[in-house]
Short mmCIF file of C-alpha atoms in Angstrom, two decimals:
data_model
loop_
_atom_site.label_atom_id
_atom_site.label_comp_id
_atom_site.label_asym_id
_atom_site.label_seq_id
_atom_site.Cartn_x
_atom_site.Cartn_y
_atom_site.Cartn_z
CA GLN H 1 113.88 71.76 101.93
CA THR H 2 114.06 73.29 98.45
CA SER H 3 114.86 71.68 95.15
CA ARG H 4 116.63 74.89 94.06
CA PRO H 5 120.38 74.35 94.55
CA ASP H 6 121.00 78.10 94.06
CA LEU H 7 119.02 79.03 97.20
CA ASN H 8 120.23 79.06 100.79
CA VAL H 9 117.51 78.30 103.32
CA TYR H 10 116.95 78.70 107.04
CA PHE H 11 113.79 77.07 108.43
CA GLY H 12 112.53 77.35 111.98
CA ARG H 13 109.65 75.46 113.58
CA SER H 14 106.99 77.69 115.14
CA ASP H 15 106.48 75.21 117.95
CA PRO H 16 109.30 72.65 118.20
CA ASP H 17 107.42 70.81 120.96
CA ARG H 18 104.26 70.25 118.90
CA ASP H 19 103.74 67.09 116.84
CA GLY H 20 101.06 66.15 114.37
CA GLU H 21 99.63 67.90 111.35
CA CYS H 22 99.83 71.44 112.78
CA ARG H 23 103.61 71.72 112.73
CA LYS H 24 104.09 75.20 111.31
CA GLY H 25 107.20 77.15 110.62
CA GLN H 26 108.81 80.00 108.72
CA ALA H 27 111.60 80.04 106.19
CA ILE H 28 114.08 82.57 104.85
CA LEU H 29 115.36 81.83 101.34
CA THR H 30 118.16 83.78 99.67
CA HIS H 31 120.62 83.55 96.81
CA PHE H 32 123.31 84.94 99.13
CA PRO H 33 125.16 83.11 101.94
CA ILE H 34 123.49 82.84 105.35
CA VAL H 35 126.26 83.35 107.91
CA ASN H 36 124.17 83.03 111.07
CA ALA H 37 120.54 82.26 111.90
CA GLY H 38 118.21 81.34 114.73
CA THR H 39 114.67 81.04 116.08
CA ILE H 40 113.03 83.21 118.73
CA ARG H 41 110.34 81.52 120.83
CA LEU H 42 107.68 84.16 121.40
CA PRO H 43 105.46 84.67 124.44
CA GLN H 44 102.14 82.90 123.96
CA THR H 45 98.73 82.50 125.54
CA ARG H 46 97.64 79.28 123.83
CA VAL H 47 99.08 75.80 123.35
CA VAL H 48 99.93 76.66 119.73
CA GLY H 49 103.41 78.19 119.75
CA ARG H 50 104.47 81.23 117.76
CA SER H 51 107.96 82.21 116.75
CA ALA H 52 110.13 84.47 114.66
CA ILE H 53 113.21 83.40 112.75
CA TRP H 54 116.19 85.52 111.78
CA ALA H 55 119.12 85.21 109.43
CA ASP H 56 122.24 87.25 108.74
CA ILE H 57 122.71 87.37 104.97
CA GLN H 58 126.06 88.29 103.44
CA LEU H 59 125.40 90.71 100.58
CA PRO H 60 128.07 91.11 97.88
CA GLY H 61 130.44 94.01 98.51
CA HIS H 62 129.47 94.56 102.14
CA ASP H 63 131.45 93.61 105.22
CA THR H 64 128.44 93.63 107.55
CA PRO H 65 125.64 91.14 106.83
CA MET H 66 122.00 92.14 106.45
CA ARG H 67 119.67 91.00 109.25
CA THR H 68 116.25 89.62 108.19
CA TYR H 69 113.41 88.46 110.45
CA ASN H 70 110.40 86.41 109.34
CA VAL H 71 107.59 86.53 111.90
CA HIS H 72 104.26 84.78 112.52
CA LEU H 73 102.32 86.34 115.37
CA GLU H 74 99.24 85.19 117.28
CA ASN H 75 95.98 85.42 115.35
CA ARG H 76 93.57 85.41 118.31
CA GLY H 77 92.58 87.93 120.94
CA ASP H 78 92.45 91.72 121.11
CA GLY H 79 96.05 92.26 119.99
CA THR H 80 97.64 92.39 123.45
CA ILE H 81 99.76 89.27 122.93
CA ARG H 82 100.75 90.44 119.43
CA SER H 83 102.06 93.64 120.99
CA VAL H 84 104.12 91.65 123.51
CA GLN H 85 105.43 89.37 120.74
CA THR H 86 106.37 92.38 118.59
CA LEU H 87 108.30 94.01 121.42
CA THR H 88 110.17 90.72 121.98
CA ILE H 89 111.29 90.76 118.34
CA LEU H 90 112.21 94.46 118.50
CA ARG H 91 114.36 93.93 121.59
CA HIS H 92 116.19 91.17 119.73
CA ALA H 93 116.70 93.50 116.75
CA GLN H 94 117.84 96.36 118.98
CA ALA H 95 120.55 94.20 120.53
CA TRP H 96 121.81 93.40 117.02
CA ARG H 97 121.46 97.03 115.88
CA ARG H 98 123.68 98.33 118.68
CA LYS H 99 126.53 96.24 117.24
CA ASN H 100 125.63 96.93 113.58
CA PRO H 101 124.42 100.55 113.37
CA GLY H 102 124.62 100.96 109.59
CA ALA H 103 123.59 97.53 108.34
CA PRO H 104 120.33 96.85 106.47
CA LEU H 105 117.47 95.36 108.45
CA ALA H 106 114.11 93.85 107.44
CA ILE H 107 111.31 92.51 109.63
CA ILE H 108 108.68 90.85 107.49
CA GLY H 109 105.86 88.37 107.70
CA ASP H 110 102.44 87.65 109.14
CA PHE H 111 101.72 90.06 111.98
CA ASN H 112 98.06 88.93 112.00
CA SER H 113 97.05 92.55 112.58
CA LEU H 114 93.27 92.72 112.48
CA VAL H 115 92.72 96.34 111.48
CA ASN H 116 91.19 96.92 108.07
CA ARG H 117 89.98 99.82 105.95
CA MET H 118 86.76 99.98 107.99
CA SER H 119 88.65 100.62 111.25
CA SER H 120 88.62 104.43 110.98
CA GLY H 121 92.38 104.90 110.84
CA LYS H 122 93.17 102.87 113.94
CA THR H 123 96.56 101.19 114.12
CA GLU H 124 97.03 98.03 116.15
CA ASN H 125 99.61 98.45 118.93
CA SER H 126 101.96 95.86 117.41
CA ILE H 127 102.07 97.80 114.13
CA ALA H 128 102.41 101.13 115.95
CA HIS H 129 105.51 99.73 117.72
CA MET H 130 106.98 98.82 114.33
CA LEU H 131 106.15 102.14 112.67
CA ARG H 132 107.87 104.08 115.46
CA ARG H 133 111.12 102.29 114.68
CA MET H 134 111.07 101.29 111.00
CA ARG H 135 109.47 102.17 107.67
CA SER H 136 106.73 100.10 106.06
CA ALA H 137 107.16 99.16 102.41
CA LEU H 138 103.38 98.92 102.00
CA PRO H 139 100.99 101.77 102.76
CA GLN H 140 98.67 101.41 105.72
CA GLY H 141 95.37 100.03 104.52
CA ALA H 142 96.84 97.65 101.94
CA ASN H 143 94.65 94.55 101.75
CA THR H 144 96.82 91.44 102.25
CA HIS H 145 94.10 88.97 103.30
CA VAL H 146 90.96 87.57 101.72
CA LEU H 147 88.96 89.04 104.65
CA GLU H 148 90.33 92.49 103.72
CA TYR H 149 92.71 92.86 106.65
CA GLN H 150 96.30 94.07 106.43
CA THR H 151 97.83 91.12 108.23
CA ASP H 152 101.19 90.98 106.39
CA TRP H 153 103.90 93.63 106.44
CA ILE H 154 107.41 94.44 105.23
CA PHE H 155 109.31 96.78 107.57
CA PHE H 156 112.81 97.97 106.67
CA ASP H 157 115.71 100.18 107.69
CA GLN H 158 118.97 101.25 105.99
CA MET H 159 117.72 100.23 102.53
CA ASN H 160 116.29 102.08 99.54
CA LEU H 161 112.77 101.01 98.58
CA HIS H 162 112.06 100.93 94.85
CA ARG H 163 108.77 99.07 94.63
CA ALA H 164 106.33 97.16 96.83
CA GLN H 165 102.99 95.57 96.11
CA VAL H 166 100.39 93.03 97.12
CA VAL H 167 100.12 90.28 94.49
CA PRO H 168 96.41 89.52 93.94
CA ILE H 169 96.65 85.75 93.59
CA VAL H 170 95.02 83.24 95.89
CA ARG H 171 97.23 80.43 97.19
CA SER H 172 95.94 80.63 100.78
CA ASP H 173 93.91 83.14 102.80
CA HIS H 174 96.87 85.56 102.53
CA PHE H 175 98.01 87.35 99.39
CA PRO H 176 101.77 87.38 98.64
CA ILE H 177 103.57 90.68 99.25
CA VAL H 178 106.80 91.66 97.52
CA ALA H 179 109.27 94.55 97.63
CA ASP H 180 112.42 95.51 95.73
CA PHE H 181 115.26 97.22 97.62
CA SER H 182 118.79 98.36 96.97
CA VAL H 183 121.51 98.72 99.59
CA THR H 184 124.07 101.51 99.41
CA ALA H 185 127.48 101.67 101.07
CA LEU H 186 127.21 101.02 104.77
CA ARG H 187 128.13 103.96 106.97
CA PRO H 188 127.90 103.60 110.75
CA GLN H 189 125.44 106.08 112.23
CA GLU H 190 123.22 106.61 115.25
CA PRO H 191 121.04 103.51 115.65
CA PRO H 192 117.52 104.23 114.32
CA LEU H 193 115.98 101.72 116.72
CA HIS H 194 115.54 103.09 120.20
CA SER H 195 113.98 102.17 123.49
CA SER H 196 110.84 104.15 124.19
CA GLY H 197 109.86 102.66 127.50
CA ASN H 198 107.43 100.17 125.96
#
């Protein structure tokens, strides 16, 4: 819940079946109306569940809502499960995109990607999947974690990026990331998301 009456909120539990102190979740907060929302249960390899949430946000002056995802992927292993989780989210977004070819789309959050500036230009498979389909607001190599990993990302489509940055304040082991966008008139076009056999 928020004490701000001017904000609309959708909150989804990462693991609705888990009780106790480790009940995590994600939230989407917006000044604009949320017209639809939901939670995607992601494939997992451990007892701790992971999920992504989504919300359709009605922007002023646009008939078609903007779709936003907030994700929190697995933080263990060699990245294989993160790749599977990312493809699950992308399939969900592709189904929406086929019906809304010109609408703005953002997929943001904690991808827990464990490649850093010492990784010789390698890109984790989950991030490579995203970069084949969407643009990143932050450059590759941006440090978003106290351990100098780029774990957090903002991916976008059908929006104009004006500014993005990592905010160097410590409230947890992750640094906040922010981006400013504008949305122009929506014109239906060929869907930018595509199936590549992955």
